[in-house]
Each structure stands twice: as structure tokens, then as C-alpha cells.
Amino acid sequence: MSREVVLETRDIWKRFGGIIALRNINIKVFKGELLGIIGPNGSGKTTLFNIITGFLKPDKGRIILSGEDVTGFSPHEMVKRGVVRTFQLVKPFMGMNVLDNIRVALYMRHGLMSRVSEREIIGEAREILKMIGLSHREDVSADSLSHGEKKKLEIGRALALKPKILLLDEPTGGLTTAEIDDIIRLIKDIHENGTTVVVVEHNMRVIMNLSERLIALNSGVVIAEGDPKDVVSNPEVVKAYLGERFAVKSR
Amino acid sequence: MRMSSLNNIAYIILLIIIFVLIPLSGNQYIIHIMILSFINAILASALDLLVGYTGSLILGYAAFYAVGAYTSTLLSINIGLSPWLGVALGGVASMLAGLAMGIPALRLRGPYLAISTLGFGVIVYLLLINLDFITRGPLGIPNIPPLPGAGLIDFSSRTSYYYLMLTVYIIILYILWMLTSSRYGRILVAMREDEDAAKAVGINTSLYRISVYMISTFIAGVSGGFYAHYIRYVNPDMSSLSQSIAILSMVLLGGAGTVIGPSIGAFILMFVSEILRPLLEYRLLIYGTLIILIIRFFPGGVYGYLIKNLVQRKTVSKEIVGEVKT
């Protein structure tokens, strides 16, 4: 099966002071797939996201987006090219209401000078709120939303940008079981609509439920890659998560 | 909602009528203080664009006021340029100074930004004192030509200058209101609320920050020019720390991020400092105490307090709540 590669990292290195956060990362994201990335805390998942989306510049290596070298591009240039992210620690525009949070993203997608009327923007924003299940909260200030609602809003804001590749950083972190189910359904919907999705997660239930392909990172190195079932039973991965003893047992 | 915006328009018209009627009292002293209040209200509103709408604490803002005033003064005295053109070029010079401060300060936030802008203010102050072959140093520059009149209007009269400043003030406030309630304004607020999130939705935050610096400092420069051609004397104190603190106090007292708030602050402080003239030496002490008290007890300023306690109690209009939250 030869699938189109939409995003590729080539030999990415990133160092923070004495710590090497990423060493020689080579990953490929295929068009239309739902890729999961797992790894213990500090394994470099978020750093990788930051580098792909332009929030950090790699020390070495290149980022290739659909054949274009986008290494060192700023976040807004990446968004323009359809690479959109969410944050592990939610970052809604706190002082704004839910609808305006989405509106700002829509302004950016249509361009500040676009002739798209405010009425159309609001209509579009309401459709997104419907999709993420926050219609009844549109007038509420973002800072008074529950944690789960903030997570949804964050995904909604990303959707407003019509991403080609959506990178979700722990979308279910700190949520209740019911909320997690909502988010899983939402991510599946987004994926079924043709968006390529990359999810970083800790929650194994979520990651096994969602991902078609899985990459495991540990200490800044890719330690396993492939079918999710194979990856989670890979001794290296078990060892990284649970320590040496369990790795031997699981064999 | 429609009702409340009609009410707002009624209030604004009432206010404008009062402003128009004030000079008919013939009280020259009041007219004088009002002119200075308009100039300061323009200046404070321009600063609010940075403080209230981008969340940048700017401490050396008076520098831009002074750059505008000196540019216009020097151009009209030395090369005989029309003061009208001088005022506009003062705005441009101030905007260039804004770029000179803004670009290096792009990466700075919070207290670091405050300190660096304070430094910028001090540099301008020292330049005005030490470049005495141009600026006459601490002596200042007297005999600045007034704005030339057009036809029957002569701007050397206090009353006509009053109406000129009232007009300029209304125009600038209208522009600021349009700007902040536009898409551009919402994007600024988004940046203020969360810079990373703003980047993540594709906002080129550096570009927006620079653009707002330029707009704000242009207006500050223009207000400096109008001041110079009114008082007809400038000195380096225009760029002093106490002047900067005074402008900031107006913004915070009136209510940052509210368009109208800084004007309220400017009018209150201008009149209060006239009343407290005997305590002039303690000006900084008073302003400092005032800032601390406002931030502690009335973070929304006078305007925020009024809206919260008068308007909201009557009608819980979501729109207004959103505005005050900012």
C-alpha cells in the first residue's frame, strides 16, 4: 500500500540545555490517517508537536510538508498551510465568549480583509459549536467553562481553521469517562471528514480506540512504530512505561 | 440589546451637547483645563490601545507625546513649516520612535516590557536635555507659532482651540472605537488573552503588535503636536517619568480596554490635579497610591465600576458584560 506522505520529519534534533529532547526523529504522516503518538512524560511528544507547528525551531533536521520544506516556519505560516494544533494545557481566549473564540479563528481563515460578512461568520461559528456540542454555551465566557468544555472549544477553534493536518495534544487529559467518549466520537468524526489527525495521548483506551497507526517515543527516540496492538506489546514500549521487570513478564 | 445601544447613542449625544455648551460659560480657566483634558484624553486613549487591548504595560509613553511635540515645534520654528503639517509629521516621527521601541521589545512581556519602555522614555528625556543645540535643553522652546486659522476661524483664541480639540477628540475616539470593535480589535484581544493560542489560530502576532504600536504612537505624537501649538512652549518634562505615570494613571483610573474609560480618567485627573495644585510636589506619590488602590479595589476602573453597578443591575446585557470583562 503506497500512501501519500503529507508530513515528514527528517533527522530532527532538539536540545534544551543539557537535555536532548529529540534525537534523530524520522516520522511520516500519511494522508487521511489517524496517527497516535505515545510515550512517557518527558519523552518529547509535545516538543515534536511544537517543532512541527513552528512554535520551536529544530536544532537540526527538516520538516517537509507535502513536498515543501517548511523548517523554521512560524506558527501562522504553518496554519496557513493547514497544519493546526491544540494544546495539552488548554488555552482558550479566556476573556472572550465561546462564540468569539471560534470567530477569531474564522477571521484568520477567511483573511482579515475578506468580504465574508459577520452574519456568515457567526453562522459558520454556530455550526462548529453544534459539531463540538457547545451550542448552548455560545454566550458564556470561556473562562467559566468546565475543563471538558474548554477541551472541546479548543478542538472547535482548530476546526474553524479547516485543517489539513490536525495535531491534538492530549485531547482527553483530565477528563471524565463520559467526556472522553464525547471527544473520541468528535475526533472520529473529524477524521471521517477527511482530515489527517495526529493525536498525542496518555490514555491507552483512547489511543487504542482511535489510532490506525501508532508511534512510541521514549527519551526523544522513536522506539516502536506500526500497528497499535504490536506497538503496545513491544517490549521496549512496555519497558519505557512500566520498567524492566514488567517487560520481561509480558514476554 | 437594540434598546441599550439607543441609550448609549443618547448618552453620547447628551455628552457632546454639554461639551459644545461649556465655552458659552465664558470661563477661560475652565476652557483651558478642558482643552488640556481633551489632549490628555486623546493621549490616554492611544496608550489604552497598548495597555488595554494588547495587555502591554508601557511605562515610558510620554516619550511619544514629547517626540510629537518637539518635531512639530522644531519644524515650524526652524524651517517655517505650517504647524498643521508639523502636527501630522509629529505623529509620523512619534510612530517611527514607536517602531524603534516596538521592534526590539517584541519578545518582551510583562515587567520586562515595562522596564524596557521605561528605559526608552528615559533615553528620549535625556536626548531632549542633552541635544541642547537643537532642543535648547532644559530651557525648553518658547514662542511656538499657533495653529494658523482658516477663514474666519483663528485658533489663537482659546474658544476656537477648544472646539478644534473637541472635534479632534471625537474623531480620534470614533476611530479607536471602530478599530477596537472591528475584527482587528477582536484579534488584538485574542492576542492579549493568550499569545500562544493566537499563534495557533494563525495570527502573525509580531505583525499585529507592531501595527498597533504604530497606530498608538502616531496618535500620541499628534496629541503632543496639538499641545505644543496650544501652550506654545515645550520642555523635556513632557517626556518625564511623572508624565508617563500620569498618562498610565488616567488609563487605569478610567478603565483599561474600554475606549471611553481613559477619557474619564483623563478628565478626572486633570481637574483633580488642578484642585490639588498646592500638592504638585507629591504628584507622583498621589498617582502611585491611586494606581495601587485602583488595581486592588477597582480593576475595571471608574467605567468598569459604573457599568457593573449601574447598568448591569438594570439590564443584564451580555454584550456589556463581555466588554467589561476585557
Coordinates of C-alpha atoms in Angstrom, one line a residue, chain A residues 55 75-76 79 84-85 87 91-96 100 103-105 107-108 112 114 116-118 121 139 157 161, chain B residues 182-187 189-205 208 318 322 325-326:
Chain A
F55 CA 6.4 27.0 17.9
P75 CA 3.2 29.1 13.6
H76 CA 1.0 31.4 11.5
V79 CA -1.6 27.4 10.0
V84 CA -3.2 23.2 13.1
R85 CA -2.7 22.2 16.7
F87 CA -2.5 22.4 23.4
K91 CA -5.6 27.8 26.0
P92 CA -8.9 29.3 25.1
F93 CA -9.1 33.1 24.8
M94 CA -10.3 33.3 28.4
G95 CA -11.9 36.8 28.4
M96 CA -13.9 36.1 25.3
D100 CA -16.0 34.8 19.8
R103 CA -15.0 33.7 15.4
V104 CA -11.4 34.9 15.8
A105 CA -10.2 31.6 14.2
Y107 CA -11.4 35.7 10.7
M108 CA -8.0 34.2 10.3
L112 CA -8.9 39.9 7.9
S114 CA -12.2 39.2 3.4
V116 CA -17.3 37.4 4.3
S117 CA -20.0 39.1 6.3
E118 CA -20.2 38.9 10.1
I121 CA -19.0 34.1 10.1
D139 CA -22.6 33.4 25.2
R157 CA -11.3 26.6 17.3
L161 CA -9.3 26.8 10.5
Chain B
S182 CA -13.7 45.5 14.4
R183 CA -12.2 42.2 13.5
Y184 CA -8.8 43.7 14.0
G185 CA -9.7 44.7 17.6
R186 CA -11.0 41.2 18.4
I187 CA -7.8 39.8 17.1
V189 CA -7.9 41.0 22.4
A190 CA -7.3 37.3 21.4
M191 CA -3.6 38.0 21.5
R192 CA -3.9 39.6 24.8
E193 CA -5.8 36.7 26.3
D194 CA -3.4 34.1 25.0
E195 CA -0.4 34.7 22.8
D196 CA 0.3 31.0 22.1
A197 CA -3.4 30.3 21.2
A198 CA -3.4 33.4 19.0
K199 CA -0.4 32.0 17.1
A200 CA -2.1 28.6 16.9
V201 CA -5.1 30.1 15.1
G202 CA -2.7 31.7 12.6
I203 CA -2.3 35.2 13.9
N204 CA 1.0 36.8 13.0
T205 CA 1.4 38.2 16.4
Y208 CA -0.2 42.8 14.8
K318 CA -24.5 40.1 27.6
G322 CA -18.3 40.9 27.6
K325 CA -14.6 41.6 31.2
T326 CA -11.8 42.7 28.9

